């Protein structure tokens, strides 16, 4: 039977009824790639899996939450949606907004969103408003606007977003036959770590898994509010997707960490870029910089990992979202020559 998106697949665990009109782009059902080359390179006697959320229809995990949030907005009679975004949420909101026929407004920090994401929101027909401020300022603004005007907020403070995103945990449990031992995930606004932990707990309570994973949240050093224990007024990181100084789901992320006996740690931009290159060159997997933070986190914490463990890293967004970064940090440069075969062969060293 044709796969028809995650609400259709997991409807018994989601807040929909038989009469709900589902807004879907067939999101979810993403690959869980076994990363043996990476395990060997890290000298880790473990099974590492990469949950490649970049293969969602708009290229990030946000589609999981957005199918739910937009489905419910439509069901509740809303005509417009709004979000603040570092890029991926805006792309997903714009796409699902287009599919649902809703007016979509997205607020982004001017100059700090990757080009792929910006081009998506523009193409899907959203009103793209770039503010002279960061993500945290944009989130404050859209919270206020949605309170005062008939516009549905579709950031992850909307509980339907979390409902949709928890299905990532369901897919992992189904693919591995149990929850993994460790779940590494980037932390920005902290919705996704909240959602995965909810999903793992639900499947555990239903007897579908025998264990719960340790939740290993990874922030970027310049934006590591939770790790440092205070808000960051001017967050910085090359991983613009997680350039956030005051995560909305801060408390829930701490609860996931504490209940699972996991950790929330941070990695430098330099280590993120190392992981970015390593993933692409050893596994053939290009994920955007923020998505490589969990891999950098795994490298940082590898001596604390029990041998023979199963480890899942959530690669939240597609590397093609941020071509500027790829071209800037790729290890191998473009080599130029003439169209003469002799010159080409000479350059190749044959
Ligand atoms: N990875 C990517 C690629 C993201 O786009 C985000 C968040 C995260 C990780 C962090 O997830 O916020 O649930 O902790 N991006 C949001 C956006 C903020 O606007 O696209 P989180």
Tab-separated table of C-alpha atoms and ligand atoms in Angstrom:
chain	number	residue	atom	x	y	z
A	1	UNK	CA	0.000	0.000	0.000
A	2	UNK	CA	1.195	3.525	-0.763
A	3	UNK	CA	2.813	5.269	2.199
A	4	UNK	CA	0.682	8.293	2.930
A	5	UNK	CA	2.500	10.172	5.661
A	6	UNK	CA	2.970	9.817	9.383
A	7	UNK	CA	-0.512	10.835	10.548
A	8	UNK	CA	-2.017	8.082	8.434
A	9	UNK	CA	0.571	5.578	9.694
A	10	UNK	CA	0.399	6.477	13.404
A	11	UNK	CA	-3.130	7.858	13.631
A	12	UNK	CA	-3.995	5.758	16.705
A	13	UNK	CA	-1.282	7.605	18.671
A	14	UNK	CA	-2.155	11.086	17.375
A	15	UNK	CA	-4.958	13.565	18.124
A	16	UNK	CA	-6.964	13.054	14.905
A	17	UNK	CA	-10.365	11.530	14.193
A	18	UNK	CA	-11.742	9.691	11.167
A	19	UNK	CA	-13.195	12.931	9.857
A	20	UNK	CA	-9.953	14.933	10.111
A	21	UNK	CA	-8.725	16.120	6.732
A	22	UNK	CA	-5.029	15.264	6.784
A	23	UNK	CA	-2.590	17.758	5.288
A	24	UNK	CA	0.403	15.689	4.233
A	25	UNK	CA	3.362	15.687	1.868
A	26	UNK	CA	4.126	12.043	2.749
A	27	UNK	CA	6.654	13.047	5.412
A	28	UNK	CA	8.305	10.620	7.832
A	29	UNK	CA	9.436	7.056	7.122
A	30	UNK	CA	12.993	8.384	6.879
A	31	UNK	CA	16.089	6.178	6.496
A	32	UNK	CA	17.951	4.823	9.512
A	33	UNK	CA	21.414	4.442	8.014
A	34	UNK	CA	23.919	2.132	9.698
A	35	UNK	CA	27.193	4.027	9.993
A	36	UNK	CA	29.834	1.306	10.235
A	37	UNK	CA	32.546	3.426	8.601
A	38	UNK	CA	32.014	6.107	11.218
A	39	UNK	CA	32.081	3.579	14.080
A	40	UNK	CA	35.367	2.183	12.756
A	41	UNK	CA	36.835	5.653	12.349
A	42	UNK	CA	35.883	6.543	15.931
A	43	UNK	CA	37.140	3.161	17.166
A	44	UNK	CA	33.790	2.628	18.839
A	45	UNK	CA	32.714	-0.984	19.322
A	46	UNK	CA	29.087	0.055	18.895
A	47	UNK	CA	26.325	0.174	16.308
A	48	UNK	CA	25.816	3.757	15.138
A	49	UNK	CA	22.685	4.687	13.192
A	50	UNK	CA	21.940	7.969	11.441
A	51	UNK	CA	18.268	8.948	11.288
A	52	UNK	CA	18.341	10.967	8.091
A	53	UNK	CA	15.587	13.531	8.510
A	54	UNK	CA	16.955	15.425	5.520
A	55	UNK	CA	14.936	13.079	3.328
A	56	UNK	CA	11.662	14.600	4.468
A	57	UNK	CA	9.776	16.526	1.749
A	58	UNK	CA	11.113	19.960	2.726
A	59	UNK	CA	14.444	18.504	3.833
A	60	UNK	CA	14.119	18.603	7.616
A	61	UNK	CA	12.398	16.991	10.608
A	62	UNK	CA	10.084	19.996	10.856
A	63	UNK	CA	7.726	18.294	8.396
A	64	UNK	CA	6.795	15.758	11.078
A	65	UNK	CA	5.491	18.481	13.344
A	66	UNK	CA	4.097	20.659	10.600
A	67	UNK	CA	1.810	18.001	9.095
A	68	UNK	CA	0.134	17.755	12.529
A	69	UNK	CA	0.094	21.482	13.329
A	70	UNK	CA	-1.319	22.465	9.930
A	71	UNK	CA	-3.813	19.599	9.883
A	72	UNK	CA	-5.161	20.783	13.249
A	73	UNK	CA	-5.070	24.481	12.290
A	74	UNK	CA	-7.184	23.659	9.251
A	75	UNK	CA	-9.526	21.434	11.239
A	76	UNK	CA	-10.030	24.205	13.788
A	77	UNK	CA	-10.988	26.636	11.013
A	78	UNK	CA	-7.859	28.784	10.985
A	79	UNK	CA	-7.112	30.775	7.836
A	80	UNK	CA	-3.534	31.769	8.612
A	81	UNK	CA	-0.411	30.441	10.307
A	82	UNK	CA	2.699	32.162	11.611
A	83	UNK	CA	6.096	31.107	12.928
A	84	UNK	CA	9.491	32.419	13.896
A	85	UNK	CA	12.305	30.462	12.371
A	86	UNK	CA	15.999	29.937	11.865
A	87	UNK	CA	14.933	28.571	8.475
A	88	UNK	CA	13.649	25.035	8.535
A	89	UNK	CA	10.404	25.727	10.359
A	90	UNK	CA	9.687	28.508	7.891
A	91	UNK	CA	10.255	26.175	4.941
A	92	UNK	CA	7.975	23.525	6.438
A	93	UNK	CA	5.276	26.006	7.494
A	94	UNK	CA	5.302	27.571	4.032
A	95	UNK	CA	5.036	24.199	2.275
A	96	UNK	CA	2.240	22.778	4.450
A	97	UNK	CA	0.533	26.182	4.473
A	98	UNK	CA	0.542	26.100	0.667
A	99	UNK	CA	-0.808	22.553	0.601
A	100	UNK	CA	-3.582	23.492	3.049
A	101	UNK	CA	-4.420	26.775	1.314
A	102	UNK	CA	-3.588	28.834	4.404
A	103	UNK	CA	-1.953	32.218	4.466
A	104	UNK	CA	1.541	31.784	5.910
A	105	UNK	CA	3.714	34.374	7.621
A	106	UNK	CA	7.286	33.610	8.648
A	107	UNK	CA	9.600	35.797	10.716
A	108	UNK	CA	13.309	35.182	10.282
A	109	UNK	CA	16.471	36.779	11.665
A	110	UNK	CA	17.731	38.915	8.795
A	111	UNK	CA	21.010	37.572	7.421
A	112	UNK	CA	21.152	34.450	9.574
A	113	UNK	CA	19.267	31.847	7.620
A	114	UNK	CA	20.767	29.440	5.139
A	115	UNK	CA	19.965	30.211	1.518
A	116	UNK	CA	18.277	26.916	0.725
A	117	UNK	CA	15.751	27.491	3.487
A	118	UNK	CA	15.063	31.075	2.470
A	119	UNK	CA	14.517	30.055	-1.141
A	120	UNK	CA	12.058	27.369	-0.032
A	121	UNK	CA	9.886	29.728	2.018
A	122	UNK	CA	9.857	32.221	-0.863
A	123	UNK	CA	8.939	29.587	-3.455
A	124	UNK	CA	6.141	28.047	-1.373
A	125	UNK	CA	4.571	31.480	-1.325
A	126	UNK	CA	4.824	32.523	2.318
A	127	UNK	CA	5.105	36.153	3.379
A	128	UNK	CA	8.730	36.184	4.490
A	129	UNK	CA	9.491	38.925	7.011
A	130	UNK	CA	13.159	39.379	7.942
A	131	UNK	CA	13.544	41.173	11.263
A	132	UNK	CA	16.459	43.090	12.626
A	133	UNK	CA	16.839	40.706	15.554
A	134	UNK	CA	17.563	37.062	16.362
A	135	UNK	CA	15.320	33.988	16.571
A	136	UNK	CA	14.438	34.646	20.208
A	137	UNK	CA	13.172	38.144	19.312
A	138	UNK	CA	11.190	36.694	16.403
A	139	UNK	CA	9.607	34.048	18.645
A	140	UNK	CA	8.578	36.685	21.190
A	141	UNK	CA	6.969	38.666	18.374
A	142	UNK	CA	4.980	35.801	16.839
A	143	UNK	CA	3.781	34.656	20.271
A	144	UNK	CA	2.398	38.145	20.850
A	145	UNK	CA	0.897	38.462	17.358
A	146	UNK	CA	-0.843	35.070	17.542
A	147	UNK	CA	-2.314	36.058	20.914
A	148	UNK	CA	-3.876	39.218	19.493
A	149	UNK	CA	-4.834	38.235	15.938
A	150	UNK	CA	-6.615	35.227	14.404
A	151	UNK	CA	-3.404	33.510	13.304
A	152	UNK	CA	-2.297	30.062	14.478
A	153	UNK	CA	1.210	29.820	15.897
A	154	UNK	CA	3.036	26.796	14.447
A	155	UNK	CA	6.316	26.927	16.371
A	156	UNK	CA	7.035	23.946	18.599
A	157	UNK	CA	5.273	25.650	21.527
A	158	UNK	CA	2.185	24.458	19.618
A	159	UNK	CA	1.623	21.022	21.226
A	160	UNK	CA	0.569	19.451	17.907
A	161	UNK	CA	4.103	20.005	16.622
A	162	UNK	CA	5.449	17.798	19.415
A	163	UNK	CA	2.799	15.158	18.664
A	164	UNK	CA	3.926	14.912	15.054
A	165	UNK	CA	7.621	14.923	15.883
A	166	UNK	CA	7.338	12.127	18.448
A	167	UNK	CA	6.755	9.712	15.530
A	168	UNK	CA	10.492	9.820	14.841
A	169	UNK	CA	10.959	7.783	18.021
A	170	UNK	CA	8.257	5.321	16.908
A	171	UNK	CA	10.082	4.730	13.629
A	172	UNK	CA	13.397	4.117	15.401
A	173	UNK	CA	11.871	1.613	17.846
A	174	UNK	CA	10.168	-0.207	14.979
A	175	UNK	CA	13.362	-0.294	12.894
A	176	UNK	CA	15.638	-1.536	15.715
A	177	UNK	CA	13.056	-3.682	17.514
A	178	UNK	CA	13.745	-1.661	20.663
A	179	UNK	CA	14.838	1.818	21.709
A	180	UNK	CA	18.573	2.472	21.257
A	181	UNK	CA	20.893	2.843	24.264
A	182	UNK	CA	21.832	6.422	23.367
A	183	UNK	CA	19.910	9.047	21.414
A	184	UNK	CA	22.068	11.976	20.243
A	185	UNK	CA	20.144	15.011	19.048
A	186	UNK	CA	20.855	18.708	18.375
A	187	UNK	CA	19.142	21.144	20.722
A	188	UNK	CA	17.995	24.581	19.598
A	189	UNK	CA	14.548	25.623	20.772
A	190	UNK	CA	14.391	22.157	22.415
A	191	UNK	CA	11.119	21.001	20.849
A	192	UNK	CA	12.612	17.974	19.151
A	193	UNK	CA	14.330	16.482	22.204
A	194	UNK	CA	10.995	16.958	24.022
A	195	UNK	CA	9.124	15.201	21.221
A	196	UNK	CA	11.488	12.234	20.924
A	197	UNK	CA	11.463	11.647	24.663
A	198	UNK	CA	7.649	11.708	24.632
A	199	UNK	CA	7.604	9.236	21.749
A	200	UNK	CA	10.045	6.844	23.402
A	201	UNK	CA	8.093	6.933	26.662
A	202	UNK	CA	4.782	6.278	24.901
A	203	UNK	CA	6.095	3.221	23.046
A	204	UNK	CA	7.805	1.971	26.223
A	205	UNK	CA	4.565	2.310	28.190
A	206	UNK	CA	2.710	0.418	25.453
A	207	UNK	CA	5.251	-2.421	25.741
A	208	UNK	CA	6.630	-1.790	22.255
A	209	UNK	CA	10.163	-1.334	23.594
A	210	UNK	CA	11.957	-2.949	26.513
A	211	UNK	CA	14.085	0.051	27.388
A	212	UNK	CA	14.378	3.804	27.147
A	213	UNK	CA	17.430	5.549	25.662
A	214	UNK	CA	19.687	8.030	27.367
A	215	UNK	CA	18.831	11.375	25.777
A	216	UNK	CA	22.037	13.141	24.731
A	217	UNK	CA	21.174	16.705	23.704
A	218	UNK	CA	23.897	18.703	21.995
A	219	UNK	CA	24.016	22.491	21.760
A	220	UNK	CA	26.450	24.739	19.919
A	221	UNK	CA	28.951	26.341	22.303
A	222	UNK	CA	27.991	29.928	21.401
A	223	UNK	CA	24.298	29.196	21.929
A	224	UNK	CA	24.424	26.742	24.823
A	225	UNK	CA	21.895	28.298	27.196
A	226	UNK	CA	20.854	25.027	28.832
A	227	UNK	CA	24.426	23.824	29.349
A	228	UNK	CA	25.481	27.165	30.810
A	229	UNK	CA	22.321	27.541	32.853
A	230	UNK	CA	21.421	31.018	31.645
A	231	UNK	CA	19.913	32.771	28.630
A	232	UNK	CA	22.354	33.896	25.927
A	233	UNK	CA	21.496	37.397	24.701
A	234	UNK	CA	23.568	37.302	21.535
A	235	UNK	CA	23.765	33.626	20.523
A	236	UNK	CA	26.352	32.754	17.910
A	237	UNK	CA	27.220	29.646	15.913
A	238	UNK	CA	27.925	28.600	12.371
A	239	UNK	CA	25.029	26.150	12.821
A	240	UNK	CA	22.438	28.892	12.248
A	241	UNK	CA	19.544	26.443	12.706
A	242	UNK	CA	20.349	26.234	16.428
A	243	UNK	CA	21.464	29.831	16.934
A	244	UNK	CA	19.003	30.261	19.816
A	245	UNK	CA	19.689	31.821	23.218
A	246	UNK	CA	16.461	31.149	25.114
A	247	UNK	CA	14.965	27.763	24.186
A	248	UNK	CA	11.179	27.686	24.570
A	249	UNK	CA	11.161	24.059	25.761
A	250	UNK	CA	14.111	24.495	28.148
A	251	UNK	CA	12.359	22.803	31.088
A	252	UNK	CA	11.158	19.869	28.982
A	253	UNK	CA	14.685	19.338	27.629
A	254	UNK	CA	16.050	19.225	31.176
A	255	UNK	CA	13.313	16.765	32.134
A	256	UNK	CA	14.230	14.515	29.180
A	257	UNK	CA	17.877	14.660	30.233
A	258	UNK	CA	17.178	13.919	33.888
A	259	UNK	CA	14.486	11.252	33.453
A	260	UNK	CA	16.628	9.388	30.911
A	261	UNK	CA	19.878	9.801	32.868
A	262	UNK	CA	21.348	11.408	29.772
A	263	UNK	CA	23.129	14.700	29.309
A	264	UNK	CA	22.999	18.034	27.549
A	265	UNK	CA	26.429	19.056	26.369
A	266	UNK	CA	27.938	21.480	23.879
A	267	UNK	CA	30.374	21.407	20.987
A	268	UNK	CA	32.405	24.138	19.283
A	269	UNK	CA	31.792	25.294	15.715
A	270	UNK	CA	35.160	23.805	14.790
A	271	UNK	CA	34.058	20.366	16.004
A	272	UNK	CA	30.709	20.731	14.212
A	273	UNK	CA	32.520	21.387	10.943
A	274	UNK	CA	34.831	18.419	11.542
A	275	UNK	CA	31.814	16.157	12.062
A	276	UNK	CA	30.140	17.696	8.965
A	277	UNK	CA	33.099	16.721	6.803
A	278	UNK	CA	33.539	13.348	8.460
A	279	UNK	CA	29.915	12.308	7.928
A	280	UNK	CA	29.938	13.322	4.298
A	281	UNK	CA	33.302	11.762	3.474
A	282	UNK	CA	33.000	8.516	5.463
A	283	UNK	CA	29.291	7.769	5.190
A	284	UNK	CA	28.171	9.633	2.078
A	285	UNK	CA	25.687	11.546	4.186
A	286	UNK	CA	25.490	15.314	3.838
A	287	UNK	CA	23.626	16.882	6.729
A	288	UNK	CA	23.439	20.573	7.546
A	289	UNK	CA	25.843	21.880	10.239
A	290	UNK	CA	23.305	21.880	13.107
A	291	UNK	CA	22.545	18.246	12.307
A	292	UNK	CA	26.211	17.385	12.735
A	293	UNK	CA	26.302	18.695	16.312
A	294	UNK	CA	25.083	15.335	17.693
A	295	UNK	CA	27.864	13.539	15.825
A	296	UNK	CA	30.397	16.031	17.214
A	297	UNK	CA	28.815	15.352	20.619
A	298	UNK	CA	29.230	11.607	20.172
A	299	UNK	CA	32.898	12.145	19.308
A	300	UNK	CA	33.344	14.329	22.394
A	301	UNK	CA	31.650	11.829	24.713
A	302	UNK	CA	32.799	8.594	23.106
A	303	UNK	CA	34.841	7.428	26.077
A	304	UNK	CA	31.712	7.452	28.247
A	305	UNK	CA	29.769	5.163	25.876
A	306	UNK	CA	29.385	1.523	26.911
A	307	UNK	CA	30.831	-0.947	24.344
A	308	UNK	CA	28.276	-2.790	22.164
A	309	UNK	CA	25.765	0.003	22.587
A	310	UNK	CA	23.258	1.013	19.955
A	311	UNK	CA	23.515	4.722	19.217
A	312	UNK	CA	21.156	6.811	17.113
A	313	UNK	CA	22.120	10.290	15.906
A	314	UNK	CA	19.293	12.443	14.580
A	315	UNK	CA	20.456	14.243	11.450
A	316	UNK	CA	17.750	16.865	11.481
A	317	UNK	CA	18.284	18.642	8.163
A	318	UNK	CA	19.598	18.097	4.648
A	319	UNK	CA	23.070	19.418	3.836
A	320	UNK	CA	21.748	21.007	0.645
A	321	UNK	CA	19.925	23.535	2.808
A	322	UNK	CA	23.199	25.372	3.304
A	323	UNK	CA	25.281	25.178	0.113
A	324	UNK	CA	27.399	28.185	1.117
A	325	UNK	CA	28.653	26.327	4.151
A	326	UNK	CA	29.353	23.175	2.138
A	327	UNK	CA	31.394	25.041	-0.437
A	328	UNK	CA	33.265	26.992	2.227
A	329	UNK	CA	34.252	23.974	4.326
A	330	UNK	CA	34.532	21.125	1.792
A	331	UNK	CA	37.925	19.427	2.037
A	332	UNK	CA	38.454	18.989	-1.691
A	333	UNK	CA	38.523	22.123	-3.848
A	334	UNK	CA	37.214	22.322	-7.399
A	335	UNK	CA	40.157	21.727	-9.765
A	336	UNK	CA	40.137	23.566	-13.092
A	337	UNK	CA	41.685	22.717	-16.437
A	338	UNK	CA	41.010	22.913	-20.181
A	339	UNK	CA	38.612	20.615	-22.077
A	340	UNK	CA	41.603	18.787	-23.606
A	341	UNK	CA	41.620	15.138	-22.479
A	342	UNK	CA	45.402	15.241	-22.149
A	343	UNK	CA	45.124	18.057	-19.619
A	344	UNK	CA	42.296	16.332	-17.749
A	345	UNK	CA	44.183	13.056	-17.502
A	346	UNK	CA	47.331	14.844	-16.422
A	347	UNK	CA	45.411	16.635	-13.693
A	348	UNK	CA	43.934	13.306	-12.570
A	349	UNK	CA	47.473	11.987	-12.200
A	350	UNK	CA	46.957	9.064	-14.588
B	1	LIG	N1	18.425	20.935	13.636
B	1	LIG	C1	17.904	21.700	12.670
B	1	LIG	C2	18.345	21.453	11.273
B	1	LIG	C3	16.949	22.691	12.998
B	1	LIG	O1	16.436	23.443	12.026
B	1	LIG	C4	16.594	22.885	14.344
B	1	LIG	C5	15.638	23.918	14.716
B	1	LIG	C6	17.170	22.038	15.301
B	1	LIG	C7	18.076	21.084	14.915
B	1	LIG	C8	16.836	22.155	16.739
B	1	LIG	O2	15.587	21.631	17.014
B	1	LIG	O3	14.575	23.640	18.012
B	1	LIG	O4	13.517	21.407	18.249
B	1	LIG	O5	15.633	21.940	19.448
B	1	LIG	N2	15.202	24.784	13.928
B	1	LIG	C9	14.139	25.749	14.243
B	1	LIG	C10	13.708	26.472	12.987
B	1	LIG	C11	14.406	26.615	15.394
B	1	LIG	O6	13.220	27.595	13.078
B	1	LIG	O7	13.812	25.904	11.910
B	1	LIG	P1	14.772	22.180	18.256
